[in-house]
Amino acid sequence: MRPALQRLVTRPSCRELLRLLVGDEGAVQSYAPASLESSRGTRGGLCLRKYSGVAVAARERDGDEEDAGNAQELGSRAGRGIGIERASNAYLDKPKVGTRDVASKRRVVWEESIFSNERLEFESNLALEPTGDQHRLLDSTQGNDMSLWAMLLGYRKRIYGREGIRMFWDAVRDRNIQLPTTGHLADKLWHTFLTFGFEDPAALESIYDYAKRNKHHHNLYWSRLYPQIVGHFLANHEGDLALKWHNRLSKLHQPGPRTFAEMCRGVVSKGGDLGTLRQIYNTQPHRNIYAKIIPLFSQKEQYKLALQWHSFLCKNGDAPRSAKVAEPLVQFLATYDPPSARKVTQDLVKAGTSFASSLSQKLEDNTKISREMMNIIHGETMHIPVKKYNDELGARWFATTWVSLDVAINAVHALGVQEIGPLSLQAIALRNLDPEAIISRIEQLKVLGISIGVSLFSRAVEKFAREGKLDLLDGLLHSDQHPDELQNFELQEALLASYAQGADWTQYRRTLEIRLLASMSPEIEKRNVELRMVISTSDVSVALRGLEDMLIDGIPVKGATVSLLLKHILGPRRMGQRPISLRNGLNGKDGLMRSIAMLKTIMRSGTYVHPNLWHEIIRRIGMLGHMSSMRNLCSWLATCYGPQNHCNTESWLQRYRVPAELPTSHGLHPLCVLFPPSLQKSIVEWGFIASQPQHPQRTRPSHFLATEDALEEKSSAMTSGIHILKNLNSLGVHIDRRSVRKAIFNRLIMYYGPGYSNRRYNERRKWSIGTLDEAAKQIDEALGGEYFTAVELQEIVQQMALVRWRRRERQRMRRLGLPSEDSIKDPRNRFLFDSGVASLPSLHGIL
């Protein structure tokens, strides 16, 4: 037997428990609680539920008195504490001589597990009068034990609900029981009674009367009564009742600052009646709720309410001690509403809020008094402008061989210079190319208080010298590039591509090392730069394999890398023209398929893909006339970037979530960036264009989208673009009505107006569509109203065409340098009306 088990078995309490388990009647008598009825003792089987928990009350029956302390030790280890005894059968039997005296000296922990169901029912049924030799604990000296009241109340509430609470509340009033006003028991009892009072107004009134009587007679009051009652009605949008109880409870006992602030936070967290809360706040003297509710508004992404309450609280002199609590609000406003962000910051400054956390570093940097600072102060006094350090002149001074470097450096120090430029550092390093000598000079400058600056050139020189990279250091110092050009990342990337193509790996490695110095995450930057070099020098398949390796390794793909990949996969396209389609389809559908699959994979990997990168793909799909595929893709994108994102539980979509309060019409909302008015206008027109009859070879199924709906492409109705926008509007996309109206009239003027078009597909469509009335009916059916059929559409189209033709004529005359009155009248003008332009339909109900 192991020592630990042996020590456990040697304890008297454990031996007594073992006797109980094997059925020893003596042990059963010591552990089993007394029954309500004498007949229960004659049962063949006893209820031993959770009796092991009361083993601490056991006593050794074999006369071993010296082990009696061990049982007490075990009880203390069970967490009962000194002076606390778990209730056992000693308190449940009929009271004996001296029992009450012993019980009154100790605080008993009451638990339901020590009672049988019948005994619990008897003890908690306060409406039943005991008969015979029955004795209820609450009728004895235990009647003032609030822990016993709380335990029995909890049982009665669980079994009988509101009626069980009513029975105990009536007993509290009838017996004039003094409920505790502090501690966890007070919170438990009062909260239970208040839940009953919120369902029964008469009971709530009696609770108020009880609290009022205790306040006046005994000067006892539960401090959480006000926030519990008033906060409940505020949280449930019962403003009138909240004001009523606020007025009554405030006269009885004013809530403290902390209690009131916690109540306000609870109301905000539950989305309660904020208007009534503002009225109550105006009547209270406490001004300390800013730090409680403004961060909570920001956490719930209710930034409009946060801004409104910020202004309200600042006007009432309620400002935070530190600006840190307002940082989430300021960050949001700085991105989407800069004027409001400035206003919030100004309010905090006026209120004297501390910005120490954000200004400490700046203060530390400005606490040094130098010769240069004194020269600046004297210059301002004498109205002498400050002369900046001339890096080119300094480089010549350090490069002069007729003075030693020590003399040159000391001379610059005597002038009060605190920082030299990259050209000066280059001149110092060229005096001695040994890395140790260069580091020695840099340390010498630091001792004198002269910095080498934070330019990429200076950082690269110090890094290469400290790491002993002689080839990179020598190439950098003798390079013909100006040090400032190292900050030009576009130039450096072009140089990297040329070095890679020319296999000049020394310069490639040096340029890459310098480029990585400017990155906060060098490893991510390195992998992205290397992939861009592969894209520029290799074919698409090699680049896609490199992209796959990055995604497997968990390396985020930067926007510049994704943009370059799209450029090489999709191929060239002239502005306003369809993409070039080769016979093998590599630059047409195949390129679209690869691009869509690539962007979706990048998004699902957790990398953020900017909405702008989808514009070219959507345009090419629309120009090819695949409206069904466009509908599927646009719906998926609207789900990822829009409000529907908040209902999805996929982890990668968290990168694409924006605050729910930001309207989708805001210019910085991803949906507004993804579907700008110009693209919406194009989608409507592509629907008209795609409805024209296609050649047989152009009606083959398209498989460039991995969705079942996109596997079949047929000639669609002219209103397919309008239906796409209606679907996007249902997903939260803000639709620009003016752009939609303009797109519709553009097509109507093109097909039903006078003149001709130099676009072949427009001319074919013009002679293959139905009448204007039929087109108007289709458009109104798509819009869901009577807009174009309710007006003289033919007259409006003709007059709009006249206005447009005159505008173009004036522009052409200006380009030719001719006066507009000398313009040659076009024969198409005979189709136009001479009357004034009629009023156009408002179409306010579009979408």
mmCIF file of C-alpha atoms in Angstrom, residues 16 20 25-36 46-51 53-59 61 85-96 99-100 102-103 108-116 119 123 135 137 140 142:
data_model
loop_
_atom_site.group_PDB
_atom_site.id
_atom_site.type_symbol
_atom_site.label_atom_id
_atom_site.label_comp_id
_atom_site.label_asym_id
_atom_site.label_seq_id
_atom_site.Cartn_x
_atom_site.Cartn_y
_atom_site.Cartn_z
ATOM 1 C CA GLU A 16 -16.220 5.291 9.419
ATOM 2 C CA LEU A 20 -20.955 2.919 5.924
ATOM 3 C CA GLU A 25 -25.676 -0.143 10.843
ATOM 4 C CA GLY A 26 -23.756 1.865 13.442
ATOM 5 C CA ALA A 27 -22.134 3.928 10.729
ATOM 6 C CA VAL A 28 -25.496 4.441 9.062
ATOM 7 C CA GLN A 29 -26.939 5.843 12.286
ATOM 8 C CA SER A 30 -24.042 8.274 12.561
ATOM 9 C CA TYR A 31 -24.327 9.574 8.974
ATOM 10 C CA ALA A 32 -27.937 9.350 7.864
ATOM 11 C CA PRO A 33 -30.076 12.451 8.521
ATOM 12 C CA ALA A 34 -33.146 12.111 10.691
ATOM 13 C CA SER A 35 -36.294 11.423 8.798
ATOM 14 C CA LEU A 36 -39.487 13.343 8.975
ATOM 15 C CA LEU A 46 -31.840 4.054 3.081
ATOM 16 C CA CYS A 47 -31.255 7.051 0.812
ATOM 17 C CA LEU A 48 -27.517 7.669 0.941
ATOM 18 C CA ARG A 49 -27.383 10.495 -1.602
ATOM 19 C CA LYS A 50 -24.168 12.535 -1.190
ATOM 20 C CA TYR A 51 -23.605 11.293 2.371
ATOM 21 C CA GLY A 53 -19.853 14.895 1.735
ATOM 22 C CA VAL A 54 -20.737 14.956 5.419
ATOM 23 C CA ALA A 55 -17.990 12.596 6.460
ATOM 24 C CA VAL A 56 -16.282 15.457 8.227
ATOM 25 C CA ALA A 57 -18.951 15.241 10.922
ATOM 26 C CA ALA A 58 -18.131 11.653 11.751
ATOM 27 C CA ARG A 59 -16.732 10.619 15.100
ATOM 28 C CA ARG A 61 -16.709 4.987 17.558
ATOM 29 C CA GLU A 85 -19.624 23.702 10.279
ATOM 30 C CA ARG A 86 -21.520 21.902 7.611
ATOM 31 C CA ALA A 87 -25.047 21.029 8.753
ATOM 32 C CA SER A 88 -25.493 17.390 9.716
ATOM 33 C CA ASN A 89 -28.062 15.284 11.441
ATOM 34 C CA ALA A 90 -27.271 17.081 14.721
ATOM 35 C CA TYR A 91 -29.302 20.065 13.493
ATOM 36 C CA LEU A 92 -31.997 18.057 11.803
ATOM 37 C CA ASP A 93 -33.045 15.813 14.700
ATOM 38 C CA LYS A 94 -35.353 16.867 17.424
ATOM 39 C CA PRO A 95 -33.601 19.548 19.472
ATOM 40 C CA LYS A 96 -31.886 18.177 22.567
ATOM 41 C CA THR A 99 -28.048 21.735 20.951
ATOM 42 C CA ARG A 100 -29.244 25.286 20.429
ATOM 43 C CA VAL A 102 -23.809 24.833 20.419
ATOM 44 C CA ALA A 103 -25.485 25.728 17.132
ATOM 45 C CA VAL A 108 -23.514 26.642 9.573
ATOM 46 C CA VAL A 109 -23.217 26.109 5.826
ATOM 47 C CA TRP A 110 -26.594 24.825 4.675
ATOM 48 C CA GLU A 111 -26.899 22.709 1.559
ATOM 49 C CA GLU A 112 -29.816 20.883 0.006
ATOM 50 C CA SER A 113 -27.776 17.671 -0.198
ATOM 51 C CA ILE A 114 -28.088 17.065 3.542
ATOM 52 C CA PHE A 115 -31.887 16.949 3.356
ATOM 53 C CA SER A 116 -34.200 14.429 1.870
ATOM 54 C CA ARG A 119 -37.602 17.163 4.646
ATOM 55 C CA GLU A 123 -38.736 22.938 5.940
ATOM 56 C CA HIS A 135 -39.974 20.995 14.409
ATOM 57 C CA LEU A 137 -35.590 24.851 11.621
ATOM 58 C CA SER A 140 -36.131 27.509 16.163
ATOM 59 C CA GLN A 142 -32.004 28.927 13.262
#
